[in-house]
mmCIF file of C-alpha atoms and ligand atoms in Angstrom:
data_model
loop_
_atom_site.group_PDB
_atom_site.id
_atom_site.type_symbol
_atom_site.label_atom_id
_atom_site.label_comp_id
_atom_site.label_asym_id
_atom_site.label_seq_id
_atom_site.Cartn_x
_atom_site.Cartn_y
_atom_site.Cartn_z
ATOM 1 C CA MET R 1 -15.055 4.013 36.646
ATOM 2 C CA ALA R 2 -17.583 3.767 33.862
ATOM 3 C CA ILE R 3 -19.287 7.058 33.369
ATOM 4 C CA VAL R 4 -21.518 5.761 30.592
ATOM 5 C CA SER R 5 -23.033 2.274 30.867
ATOM 6 C CA ILE R 6 -25.043 0.970 27.969
ATOM 7 C CA ARG R 7 -26.845 -2.284 28.739
ATOM 8 C CA GLY R 8 -28.954 -4.342 26.362
ATOM 9 C CA LEU R 9 -29.721 -1.297 24.245
ATOM 10 C CA THR R 10 -32.240 -2.065 21.488
ATOM 11 C CA LYS R 11 -33.980 0.146 18.937
ATOM 12 C CA LYS R 12 -36.280 -1.077 16.186
ATOM 13 C CA PHE R 13 -37.608 1.051 13.329
ATOM 14 C CA THR R 14 -38.997 -1.934 11.483
ATOM 15 C CA ASP R 15 -39.011 -5.605 12.414
ATOM 16 C CA ALA R 16 -35.225 -5.700 12.178
ATOM 17 C CA ALA R 17 -33.435 -3.994 15.047
ATOM 18 C CA ALA R 18 -31.166 -1.073 14.074
ATOM 19 C CA VAL R 19 -29.476 -1.455 17.477
ATOM 20 C CA ASP R 20 -29.673 -4.952 18.859
ATOM 21 C CA ASP R 21 -28.893 -5.709 22.501
ATOM 22 C CA LEU R 22 -25.798 -3.488 22.575
ATOM 23 C CA HIS R 23 -23.544 -3.395 25.644
ATOM 24 C CA LEU R 24 -20.750 -0.870 26.195
ATOM 25 C CA GLU R 25 -19.023 0.678 29.213
ATOM 26 C CA ILE R 26 -17.196 3.967 28.718
ATOM 27 C CA ALA R 27 -14.743 5.293 31.355
ATOM 28 C CA ASP R 28 -14.596 8.874 32.530
ATOM 29 C CA GLY R 29 -12.411 10.850 30.135
ATOM 30 C CA GLU R 30 -12.229 8.047 27.584
ATOM 31 C CA PHE R 31 -12.455 8.526 23.814
ATOM 32 C CA VAL R 32 -14.395 5.600 22.247
ATOM 33 C CA SER R 33 -15.194 5.196 18.566
ATOM 34 C CA LEU R 34 -18.136 3.289 17.168
ATOM 35 C CA LEU R 35 -16.702 1.910 13.916
ATOM 36 C CA GLY R 36 -18.659 -0.012 11.310
ATOM 37 C CA PRO R 37 -20.051 -0.029 7.772
ATOM 38 C CA SER R 38 -22.947 2.135 6.655
ATOM 39 C CA GLY R 39 -26.256 1.000 8.136
ATOM 40 C CA CYS R 40 -24.794 -0.946 11.090
ATOM 41 C CA GLY R 41 -26.505 1.301 13.665
ATOM 42 C CA LYS R 42 -23.826 3.852 14.641
ATOM 43 C CA THR R 43 -25.937 7.001 14.272
ATOM 44 C CA THR R 44 -28.902 5.342 15.939
ATOM 45 C CA THR R 45 -26.700 4.423 18.947
ATOM 46 C CA LEU R 46 -25.390 8.012 19.137
ATOM 47 C CA ARG R 47 -28.898 9.473 18.941
ATOM 48 C CA LEU R 48 -30.006 7.111 21.710
ATOM 49 C CA ILE R 49 -27.116 8.366 23.864
ATOM 50 C CA ALA R 50 -27.979 11.985 23.056
ATOM 51 C CA GLY R 51 -31.631 11.376 23.978
ATOM 52 C CA PHE R 52 -33.106 12.141 20.547
ATOM 53 C CA LEU R 53 -34.441 8.572 20.448
ATOM 54 C CA GLN R 54 -35.926 6.364 23.146
ATOM 55 C CA PRO R 55 -34.855 2.687 23.344
ATOM 56 C CA ASP R 56 -37.288 -0.210 22.927
ATOM 57 C CA ALA R 57 -35.262 -2.220 25.462
ATOM 58 C CA GLY R 58 -32.221 -1.772 27.621
ATOM 59 C CA GLU R 59 -30.899 1.327 29.308
ATOM 60 C CA ILE R 60 -28.234 4.009 29.260
ATOM 61 C CA CYS R 61 -26.794 5.265 32.550
ATOM 62 C CA VAL R 62 -24.490 8.211 33.160
ATOM 63 C CA GLY R 63 -22.675 8.318 36.483
ATOM 64 C CA GLY R 64 -24.950 5.598 37.804
ATOM 65 C CA GLY R 65 -28.232 7.351 36.995
ATOM 66 C CA VAL R 66 -30.570 6.054 34.276
ATOM 67 C CA ILE R 67 -31.031 8.622 31.502
ATOM 68 C CA SER R 68 -32.686 6.391 28.872
ATOM 69 C CA SER R 69 -34.936 3.341 29.155
ATOM 70 C CA PRO R 70 -38.242 2.335 27.551
ATOM 71 C CA SER R 71 -40.070 4.014 30.455
ATOM 72 C CA HIS R 72 -37.807 7.011 31.212
ATOM 73 C CA LEU R 73 -36.084 9.613 29.071
ATOM 74 C CA VAL R 74 -34.034 12.570 30.256
ATOM 75 C CA PRO R 75 -34.479 15.142 27.428
ATOM 76 C CA PRO R 76 -31.391 16.011 25.331
ATOM 77 C CA GLU R 77 -31.096 19.554 26.701
ATOM 78 C CA ARG R 78 -30.765 18.236 30.262
ATOM 79 C CA ARG R 79 -28.009 15.699 29.497
ATOM 80 C CA ASN R 80 -24.996 18.007 29.556
ATOM 81 C CA MET R 81 -23.824 16.597 26.228
ATOM 82 C CA SER R 82 -22.682 18.312 23.018
ATOM 83 C CA MET R 83 -23.154 16.775 19.594
ATOM 84 C CA ILE R 84 -21.251 17.517 16.391
ATOM 85 C CA PHE R 85 -22.682 16.471 13.043
ATOM 86 C CA GLN R 86 -21.288 15.691 9.614
ATOM 87 C CA SER R 87 -23.024 18.741 8.232
ATOM 88 C CA TYR R 88 -21.257 21.154 10.686
ATOM 89 C CA ALA R 89 -24.623 22.878 11.428
ATOM 90 C CA VAL R 90 -22.990 26.256 12.066
ATOM 91 C CA TRP R 91 -25.176 29.362 11.554
ATOM 92 C CA PRO R 92 -24.229 31.050 8.238
ATOM 93 C CA HIS R 93 -25.657 34.452 9.278
ATOM 94 C CA MET R 94 -23.556 34.610 12.464
ATOM 95 C CA THR R 95 -19.882 35.355 12.814
ATOM 96 C CA VAL R 96 -17.449 32.784 14.083
ATOM 97 C CA ALA R 97 -17.467 34.356 17.558
ATOM 98 C CA GLN R 98 -21.275 34.583 17.632
ATOM 99 C CA ASN R 99 -21.571 30.939 16.632
ATOM 100 C CA VAL R 100 -19.293 29.863 19.469
ATOM 101 C CA ALA R 101 -21.048 32.121 21.973
ATOM 102 C CA TYR R 102 -24.460 30.793 20.936
ATOM 103 C CA GLY R 103 -24.309 27.775 23.212
ATOM 104 C CA LEU R 104 -23.577 30.007 26.219
ATOM 105 C CA LYS R 105 -26.629 32.207 25.716
ATOM 106 C CA PHE R 106 -28.744 30.033 27.947
ATOM 107 C CA LYS R 107 -26.199 29.952 30.754
ATOM 108 C CA LYS R 108 -26.252 32.684 33.372
ATOM 109 C CA LEU R 109 -23.009 34.405 32.436
ATOM 110 C CA THR R 110 -21.984 38.052 32.053
ATOM 111 C CA LYS R 111 -20.888 39.382 28.672
ATOM 112 C CA GLN R 112 -17.287 39.524 29.925
ATOM 113 C CA GLN R 113 -17.403 35.877 31.006
ATOM 114 C CA ILE R 114 -18.845 34.852 27.626
ATOM 115 C CA ASP R 115 -16.198 36.872 25.739
ATOM 116 C CA ALA R 116 -13.425 35.329 27.783
ATOM 117 C CA LYS R 117 -14.595 31.785 27.139
ATOM 118 C CA VAL R 118 -15.145 32.397 23.433
ATOM 119 C CA THR R 119 -11.717 34.021 23.041
ATOM 120 C CA LYS R 120 -10.043 31.105 24.797
ATOM 121 C CA LEU R 121 -11.795 28.462 22.695
ATOM 122 C CA LEU R 122 -11.142 30.288 19.412
ATOM 123 C CA GLY R 123 -7.448 30.290 20.346
ATOM 124 C CA VAL R 124 -7.536 26.562 21.056
ATOM 125 C CA VAL R 125 -9.038 25.730 17.650
ATOM 126 C CA HIS R 126 -6.769 28.271 15.852
ATOM 127 C CA LEU R 127 -9.604 30.577 14.725
ATOM 128 C CA SER R 128 -8.795 33.767 16.663
ATOM 129 C CA GLU R 129 -7.969 35.698 13.529
ATOM 130 C CA LEU R 130 -11.267 34.781 11.869
ATOM 131 C CA LYS R 131 -13.542 35.601 14.766
ATOM 132 C CA ASP R 132 -15.466 38.361 12.955
ATOM 133 C CA ARG R 133 -15.910 36.436 9.685
ATOM 134 C CA TYR R 134 -19.346 35.130 8.815
ATOM 135 C CA SER R 135 -19.257 31.367 8.811
ATOM 136 C CA SER R 136 -20.584 31.313 5.234
ATOM 137 C CA GLU R 137 -17.173 32.778 4.309
ATOM 138 C CA LEU R 138 -15.219 29.881 5.824
ATOM 139 C CA SER R 139 -13.801 26.660 4.322
ATOM 140 C CA GLY R 140 -15.201 23.296 5.369
ATOM 141 C CA GLY R 141 -12.306 22.652 7.738
ATOM 142 C CA GLN R 142 -12.750 26.075 9.379
ATOM 143 C CA GLN R 143 -16.473 25.493 9.783
ATOM 144 C CA GLN R 144 -15.762 22.168 11.441
ATOM 145 C CA ARG R 145 -13.407 23.982 13.840
ATOM 146 C CA VAL R 146 -16.240 26.403 14.669
ATOM 147 C CA ALA R 147 -18.479 23.415 15.365
ATOM 148 C CA LEU R 148 -15.813 21.946 17.648
ATOM 149 C CA ALA R 149 -15.355 25.222 19.523
ATOM 150 C CA ARG R 150 -19.112 25.641 19.940
ATOM 151 C CA ALA R 151 -19.434 22.095 21.276
ATOM 152 C CA LEU R 152 -16.551 22.513 23.734
ATOM 153 C CA VAL R 153 -17.300 26.027 25.025
ATOM 154 C CA VAL R 154 -20.269 24.781 27.054
ATOM 155 C CA GLU R 155 -17.930 22.361 28.849
ATOM 156 C CA PRO R 156 -20.135 19.286 28.295
ATOM 157 C CA GLN R 157 -19.695 16.189 30.382
ATOM 158 C CA ILE R 158 -19.895 14.086 27.202
ATOM 159 C CA LEU R 159 -19.059 14.926 23.615
ATOM 160 C CA LEU R 160 -20.778 13.059 20.762
ATOM 161 C CA MET R 161 -19.516 13.222 17.169
ATOM 162 C CA ASP R 162 -21.196 11.666 14.131
ATOM 163 C CA GLU R 163 -18.795 11.326 11.182
ATOM 164 C CA PRO R 164 -17.634 14.937 11.725
ATOM 165 C CA LEU R 165 -14.938 14.785 9.040
ATOM 166 C CA SER R 166 -16.642 13.028 6.168
ATOM 167 C CA ASN R 167 -17.401 16.250 4.269
ATOM 168 C CA LEU R 168 -13.770 17.341 4.260
ATOM 169 C CA ASP R 169 -11.233 16.555 1.565
ATOM 170 C CA ALA R 170 -8.617 13.897 2.262
ATOM 171 C CA ASN R 171 -5.707 16.117 3.419
ATOM 172 C CA LEU R 172 -7.844 18.156 5.744
ATOM 173 C CA ARG R 173 -9.482 15.052 7.109
ATOM 174 C CA GLU R 174 -6.096 13.706 8.131
ATOM 175 C CA GLU R 175 -5.098 16.981 9.795
ATOM 176 C CA MET R 176 -8.417 17.228 11.682
ATOM 177 C CA ARG R 177 -7.990 13.705 13.136
ATOM 178 C CA PHE R 178 -4.870 14.895 14.927
ATOM 179 C CA GLU R 179 -6.681 18.074 15.884
ATOM 180 C CA ILE R 180 -9.563 16.148 17.459
ATOM 181 C CA ARG R 181 -7.118 13.984 19.405
ATOM 182 C CA ARG R 182 -5.185 17.056 20.540
ATOM 183 C CA LEU R 183 -8.371 18.710 21.785
ATOM 184 C CA HIS R 184 -9.315 15.543 23.594
ATOM 185 C CA GLU R 185 -5.950 15.488 25.361
ATOM 186 C CA GLU R 186 -6.378 19.112 26.286
ATOM 187 C CA PHE R 187 -9.942 18.903 27.637
ATOM 188 C CA GLY R 188 -10.283 15.217 28.599
ATOM 189 C CA ILE R 189 -14.012 15.132 27.795
ATOM 190 C CA THR R 190 -15.583 11.692 27.593
ATOM 191 C CA THR R 191 -16.216 11.242 23.870
ATOM 192 C CA VAL R 192 -18.196 8.894 21.682
ATOM 193 C CA TYR R 193 -17.100 9.241 18.053
ATOM 194 C CA VAL R 194 -18.927 7.613 15.133
ATOM 195 C CA THR R 195 -17.072 6.762 11.928
ATOM 196 C CA HIS R 196 -16.882 4.219 9.136
ATOM 197 C CA ASP R 197 -13.213 5.100 8.595
ATOM 198 C CA GLN R 198 -10.769 2.856 10.435
ATOM 199 C CA SER R 199 -7.809 5.227 10.245
ATOM 200 C CA GLU R 200 -9.911 7.970 11.769
ATOM 201 C CA ALA R 201 -10.906 5.681 14.625
ATOM 202 C CA MET R 202 -7.306 4.589 15.169
ATOM 203 C CA ALA R 203 -5.917 8.104 15.134
ATOM 204 C CA THR R 204 -8.412 9.523 17.623
ATOM 205 C CA SER R 205 -9.507 6.761 20.006
ATOM 206 C CA ASP R 206 -8.476 5.126 23.256
ATOM 207 C CA ARG R 207 -10.754 2.202 22.379
ATOM 208 C CA ILE R 208 -12.705 1.202 19.294
ATOM 209 C CA ALA R 209 -16.013 -0.680 19.327
ATOM 210 C CA VAL R 210 -16.608 -2.437 16.003
ATOM 211 C CA LEU R 211 -20.297 -2.682 15.096
ATOM 212 C CA ASP R 212 -21.998 -5.142 12.768
ATOM 213 C CA ARG R 213 -25.765 -5.227 12.323
ATOM 214 C CA GLY R 214 -26.576 -3.346 15.520
ATOM 215 C CA GLN R 215 -24.222 -5.245 17.775
ATOM 216 C CA ILE R 216 -20.683 -4.698 19.031
ATOM 217 C CA VAL R 217 -18.562 -7.546 17.717
ATOM 218 C CA GLN R 218 -15.321 -6.470 19.341
ATOM 219 C CA VAL R 219 -14.107 -3.687 21.538
ATOM 220 C CA GLY R 220 -10.491 -2.878 22.375
ATOM 221 C CA ARG R 221 -7.523 -0.586 21.941
ATOM 222 C CA PRO R 222 -6.684 0.208 18.291
ATOM 223 C CA ALA R 223 -3.709 -2.170 18.284
ATOM 224 C CA GLU R 224 -5.782 -5.015 19.768
ATOM 225 C CA ILE R 225 -8.455 -4.599 17.147
ATOM 226 C CA PHE R 226 -5.900 -4.518 14.347
ATOM 227 C CA ASP R 227 -3.477 -7.207 15.599
ATOM 228 C CA ARG R 228 -5.948 -9.560 17.326
ATOM 229 C CA PRO R 229 -9.239 -9.430 15.458
ATOM 230 C CA LYS R 230 -11.636 -12.031 16.827
ATOM 231 C CA THR R 231 -13.845 -12.451 13.785
ATOM 232 C CA ARG R 232 -13.425 -12.475 10.044
ATOM 233 C CA PHE R 233 -15.684 -9.407 9.865
ATOM 234 C CA VAL R 234 -13.410 -7.369 12.152
ATOM 235 C CA ALA R 235 -10.260 -8.600 10.354
ATOM 236 C CA GLU R 236 -11.609 -7.503 6.965
ATOM 237 C CA PHE R 237 -13.238 -4.265 8.059
ATOM 238 C CA VAL R 238 -10.176 -2.978 9.936
ATOM 239 C CA GLY R 239 -7.214 -2.938 7.526
ATOM 240 C CA LYS R 240 -6.165 -5.212 4.712
ATOM 241 C CA ALA R 241 -6.187 -8.899 5.456
ATOM 242 C CA ASN R 242 -5.454 -12.266 3.871
ATOM 243 C CA ILE R 243 -8.187 -14.566 5.163
ATOM 244 C CA LEU R 244 -7.427 -18.260 4.786
ATOM 245 C CA SER R 245 -10.026 -20.842 5.843
ATOM 246 C CA GLY R 246 -9.028 -24.150 7.372
ATOM 247 C CA ARG R 247 -9.423 -26.724 10.096
ATOM 248 C CA LEU R 248 -7.956 -26.320 13.547
ATOM 249 C CA ASP R 249 -6.267 -29.349 15.097
ATOM 250 C CA GLY R 250 -7.059 -28.563 18.744
ATOM 251 C CA GLY R 251 -3.725 -26.878 19.318
ATOM 252 C CA SER R 252 -1.865 -24.183 17.468
ATOM 253 C CA ARG R 253 -1.846 -25.680 14.010
ATOM 254 C CA MET R 254 -4.283 -25.365 11.181
ATOM 255 C CA GLN R 255 -4.732 -27.251 7.920
ATOM 256 C CA ILE R 256 -5.423 -24.662 5.246
ATOM 257 C CA ALA R 257 -5.138 -26.827 2.114
ATOM 258 C CA GLU R 258 -4.217 -30.324 1.123
ATOM 259 C CA ARG R 259 -0.662 -30.956 2.383
ATOM 260 C CA LEU R 260 -0.427 -27.436 3.801
ATOM 261 C CA GLU R 261 -0.477 -27.089 7.560
ATOM 262 C CA ILE R 262 0.684 -23.938 9.324
ATOM 263 C CA GLY R 263 1.364 -22.719 12.855
ATOM 264 C CA VAL R 264 -1.225 -20.218 14.065
ATOM 265 C CA MET R 265 -2.037 -17.844 16.936
ATOM 266 C CA PRO R 266 -5.005 -19.433 18.780
ATOM 267 C CA ASN R 267 -8.120 -17.390 19.534
ATOM 268 C CA PRO R 268 -9.222 -17.753 23.171
ATOM 269 C CA ASP R 269 -12.729 -16.536 22.301
ATOM 270 C CA LEU R 270 -13.557 -19.379 19.955
ATOM 271 C CA ALA R 271 -15.999 -21.933 21.319
ATOM 272 C CA SER R 272 -13.844 -24.817 20.065
ATOM 273 C CA THR R 273 -10.153 -25.340 19.314
ATOM 274 C CA THR R 274 -10.986 -27.884 16.626
ATOM 275 C CA GLY R 275 -12.970 -27.621 13.406
ATOM 276 C CA GLU R 276 -13.574 -24.934 10.822
ATOM 277 C CA ALA R 277 -12.100 -21.473 11.355
ATOM 278 C CA ALA R 278 -9.955 -19.004 9.463
ATOM 279 C CA ILE R 279 -6.771 -16.996 9.945
ATOM 280 C CA CYS R 280 -6.127 -13.323 9.392
ATOM 281 C CA LEU R 281 -2.644 -12.636 8.030
ATOM 282 C CA ARG R 282 -1.863 -8.954 7.433
ATOM 283 C CA PRO R 283 -0.003 -8.218 4.135
ATOM 284 C CA HIS R 284 2.768 -6.267 5.896
ATOM 285 C CA ASN R 285 3.513 -9.209 8.209
ATOM 286 C CA ILE R 286 4.674 -11.389 5.332
ATOM 287 C CA VAL R 287 8.370 -11.609 4.462
ATOM 288 C CA LEU R 288 9.410 -12.275 0.857
ATOM 289 C CA THR R 289 12.582 -13.890 -0.399
ATOM 290 C CA ALA R 290 13.605 -15.488 -3.662
ATOM 291 C CA VAL R 291 16.579 -17.229 -2.025
ATOM 292 C CA GLN R 292 15.816 -20.804 -0.985
ATOM 293 C CA SER R 293 18.500 -20.988 1.742
ATOM 294 C CA GLU R 294 17.053 -17.837 3.367
ATOM 295 C CA ALA R 295 13.582 -19.388 3.347
ATOM 296 C CA GLU R 296 14.984 -22.547 4.909
ATOM 297 C CA THR R 297 16.724 -20.575 7.659
ATOM 298 C CA LEU R 298 13.467 -18.785 8.533
ATOM 299 C CA ALA R 299 11.569 -22.077 8.385
ATOM 300 C CA ARG R 300 13.892 -23.455 11.069
ATOM 301 C CA GLN R 301 12.857 -20.428 13.184
ATOM 302 C CA ASP R 302 9.223 -21.634 12.961
ATOM 303 C CA TYR R 303 8.148 -19.339 10.146
ATOM 304 C CA ASN R 304 5.351 -20.718 7.961
ATOM 305 C CA VAL R 305 6.606 -21.051 4.390
ATOM 306 C CA PHE R 306 4.442 -20.528 1.334
ATOM 307 C CA SER R 307 5.948 -21.072 -2.064
ATOM 308 C CA GLY R 308 4.512 -19.308 -5.078
ATOM 309 C CA VAL R 309 4.921 -17.014 -8.077
ATOM 310 C CA VAL R 310 4.553 -13.217 -8.254
ATOM 311 C CA GLN R 311 1.302 -12.675 -10.107
ATOM 312 C CA ARG R 312 1.133 -8.888 -9.826
ATOM 313 C CA ARG R 313 3.231 -6.063 -8.435
ATOM 314 C CA ILE R 314 2.170 -2.471 -7.817
ATOM 315 C CA TYR R 315 4.815 0.045 -6.822
ATOM 316 C CA PHE R 316 3.611 2.705 -4.374
ATOM 317 C CA GLY R 317 6.880 4.511 -3.617
ATOM 318 C CA GLU R 318 6.855 3.859 0.115
ATOM 319 C CA SER R 319 5.906 0.187 -0.383
ATOM 320 C CA ALA R 320 5.284 -2.412 -3.056
ATOM 321 C CA ASP R 321 2.059 -4.382 -3.139
ATOM 322 C CA TYR R 322 2.188 -7.958 -4.449
ATOM 323 C CA THR R 323 -0.224 -10.745 -5.201
ATOM 324 C CA ILE R 324 1.488 -14.091 -4.819
ATOM 325 C CA ASP R 325 -0.118 -17.108 -6.516
ATOM 326 C CA LEU R 326 0.333 -20.206 -4.334
ATOM 327 C CA ALA R 327 -0.734 -22.754 -6.978
ATOM 328 C CA PRO R 328 -1.386 -25.691 -6.773
ATOM 329 C CA HIS R 329 -2.991 -24.474 -3.547
ATOM 330 C CA PRO R 330 -6.219 -22.706 -4.403
ATOM 331 C CA PHE R 331 -5.385 -19.219 -3.090
ATOM 332 C CA THR R 332 -3.266 -16.121 -3.439
ATOM 333 C CA LEU R 333 -1.618 -13.879 -0.798
ATOM 334 C CA ARG R 334 -1.527 -10.106 -0.709
ATOM 335 C CA VAL R 335 1.884 -8.942 0.496
ATOM 336 C CA VAL R 336 3.144 -5.438 1.263
ATOM 337 C CA GLY R 337 6.876 -5.454 0.727
ATOM 338 C CA SER R 338 9.737 -3.033 0.969
ATOM 339 C CA PRO R 339 10.383 -0.839 -2.114
ATOM 340 C CA SER R 340 14.135 -1.301 -1.650
ATOM 341 C CA LYS R 341 14.032 -4.919 -2.871
ATOM 342 C CA LEU R 342 11.590 -5.500 -5.690
ATOM 343 C CA TYR R 343 10.486 -8.819 -7.172
ATOM 344 C CA ASP R 344 9.212 -9.185 -10.712
ATOM 345 C CA LYS R 345 6.037 -10.537 -12.123
ATOM 346 C CA GLY R 346 6.478 -14.247 -12.846
ATOM 347 C CA GLN R 347 9.369 -14.662 -10.403
ATOM 348 C CA ARG R 348 9.361 -17.738 -8.105
ATOM 349 C CA ILE R 349 9.228 -16.620 -4.516
ATOM 350 C CA PHE R 350 8.850 -17.701 -0.873
ATOM 351 C CA ALA R 351 6.395 -15.884 1.376
ATOM 352 C CA LEU R 352 7.018 -16.390 5.071
ATOM 353 C CA ALA R 353 4.955 -15.537 8.104
ATOM 354 C CA ARG R 354 5.369 -16.065 11.825
ATOM 355 C CA PRO R 355 2.663 -18.158 13.559
ATOM 356 C CA GLU R 356 1.746 -15.223 15.860
ATOM 357 C CA HIS R 357 0.878 -13.238 12.767
ATOM 358 C CA CYS R 358 -1.500 -15.981 11.565
ATOM 359 C CA VAL R 359 -4.305 -14.974 13.922
ATOM 360 C CA VAL R 360 -7.197 -17.389 14.219
ATOM 361 C CA VAL R 361 -10.579 -15.684 13.661
ATOM 362 C CA SER R 362 -14.106 -17.052 13.698
ATOM 363 C CA ASN R 363 -15.584 -17.714 10.295
ATOM 364 C CA HIS R 364 -18.274 -14.988 10.315
HETATM 365 P P1 ADP O 1 -25.160 4.037 10.434
HETATM 366 O O1 ADP O 1 -25.107 5.342 11.110
HETATM 367 O O2 ADP O 1 -24.244 3.001 11.025
HETATM 368 O O3 ADP O 1 -24.943 4.147 8.951
HETATM 369 P P2 ADP O 1 -27.955 4.059 11.190
HETATM 370 O O4 ADP O 1 -27.928 4.021 12.660
HETATM 371 O O5 ADP O 1 -28.239 5.374 10.538
HETATM 372 O O6 ADP O 1 -26.592 3.421 10.618
HETATM 373 O O7 ADP O 1 -29.057 3.030 10.666
HETATM 374 C C1 ADP O 1 -29.157 1.702 11.123
HETATM 375 C C2 ADP O 1 -30.345 1.046 10.448
HETATM 376 O O8 ADP O 1 -31.561 1.632 10.906
HETATM 377 C C3 ADP O 1 -30.361 1.161 8.922
HETATM 378 O O9 ADP O 1 -30.867 -0.016 8.372
HETATM 379 C C4 ADP O 1 -31.299 2.330 8.688
HETATM 380 O O10 ADP O 1 -31.911 2.211 7.420
HETATM 381 C C5 ADP O 1 -32.291 2.173 9.808
HETATM 382 N N1 ADP O 1 -32.855 3.481 10.246
HETATM 383 C C6 ADP O 1 -32.142 4.478 10.787
HETATM 384 N N2 ADP O 1 -32.962 5.529 11.097
HETATM 385 C C7 ADP O 1 -34.216 5.162 10.691
HETATM 386 C C8 ADP O 1 -35.524 5.797 10.757
HETATM 387 N N3 ADP O 1 -35.668 7.016 11.281
HETATM 388 N N4 ADP O 1 -36.554 5.113 10.248
HETATM 389 C C9 ADP O 1 -36.409 3.848 9.739
HETATM 390 N N5 ADP O 1 -35.221 3.220 9.664
HETATM 391 C C10 ADP O 1 -34.142 3.825 10.165
HETATM 392 MG MG1 MG O 2 -24.646 7.283 10.339
#
């Protein structure tokens, strides 16, 4: 059952809409990320859900009741939601325990009840030992844990997070992604998480909604978004992609250059199965070989065969990153290959890809 229903949500600050006819259904207990580049309307959408902003059109419902519309606005403090910001917003003059207890001040609880809840939450976020420290004496990661504990201690129906990890350094950011997912699995609170970082969205979310210019362009499980992008924008924003333009033949083949036709994975969402489109081919889905007979064997198994020359190789330890020049065809391919078999710059090579990895995407 959808606990949050967003229908036709629109917010304009100027003539251009920051959020433009946005639709999204979020199930009870689900963790959904809003993923997109800076300025695409993520924060505005979150502030609309929180009730800090009122929509110009559309509505937001929780559990069937309207909480936001152009004519009706339930105030933020009556929404039973917690919000976590990029800036942590913990009180520097309070201890860790006082910060976490702060949200409970307005609930009718005894001191013992408050202490019990705070103690439990500090244990959950691994801060028990630091409970009497002032938060000004904490690292960024610890402050973010305080913010998480403070948001969770009030047992909100919905948790909203706006780029909560962007002020942390890279290692900590990775650790905190797992932490946020762990807490979600422990508490099961319906969560809307805003980020411009695709790995963060993939590590934390049940579903990802990709935003572009105030609209959701695709929503799905992380693997669907990555393996079956519907548009060129989604393919390029989520992960590395080779995008090759071409003409569809009405079936599962596409002409991508003169005398170069390949088998592709059709896209059921395209309006037409003929005409201009593109494919997304992920660099790790390409197989390299310098041996012609191997390439021919794979070609008989329906692999698409590209023949080219290694233009550049970068060794990363766990992988090797190549650019393959496909001249005389007017394009190159990025390939992520195994470090156990390296090819040299200038070497003639075959790059092979299965049709189901050549995913048709719309051209925008
Ligand atoms: P994101 O969080 O995805 O980076 P925002 O939701 O903050 O994007 O902003 C979406 C668009 O709305 C941007 O073009 C931004 O400049 C504009 N915008 C956001 N808040 C305001 C505001 N208070 N006044 C005017 N324009 C705003
Ligand atoms: Mg933002």
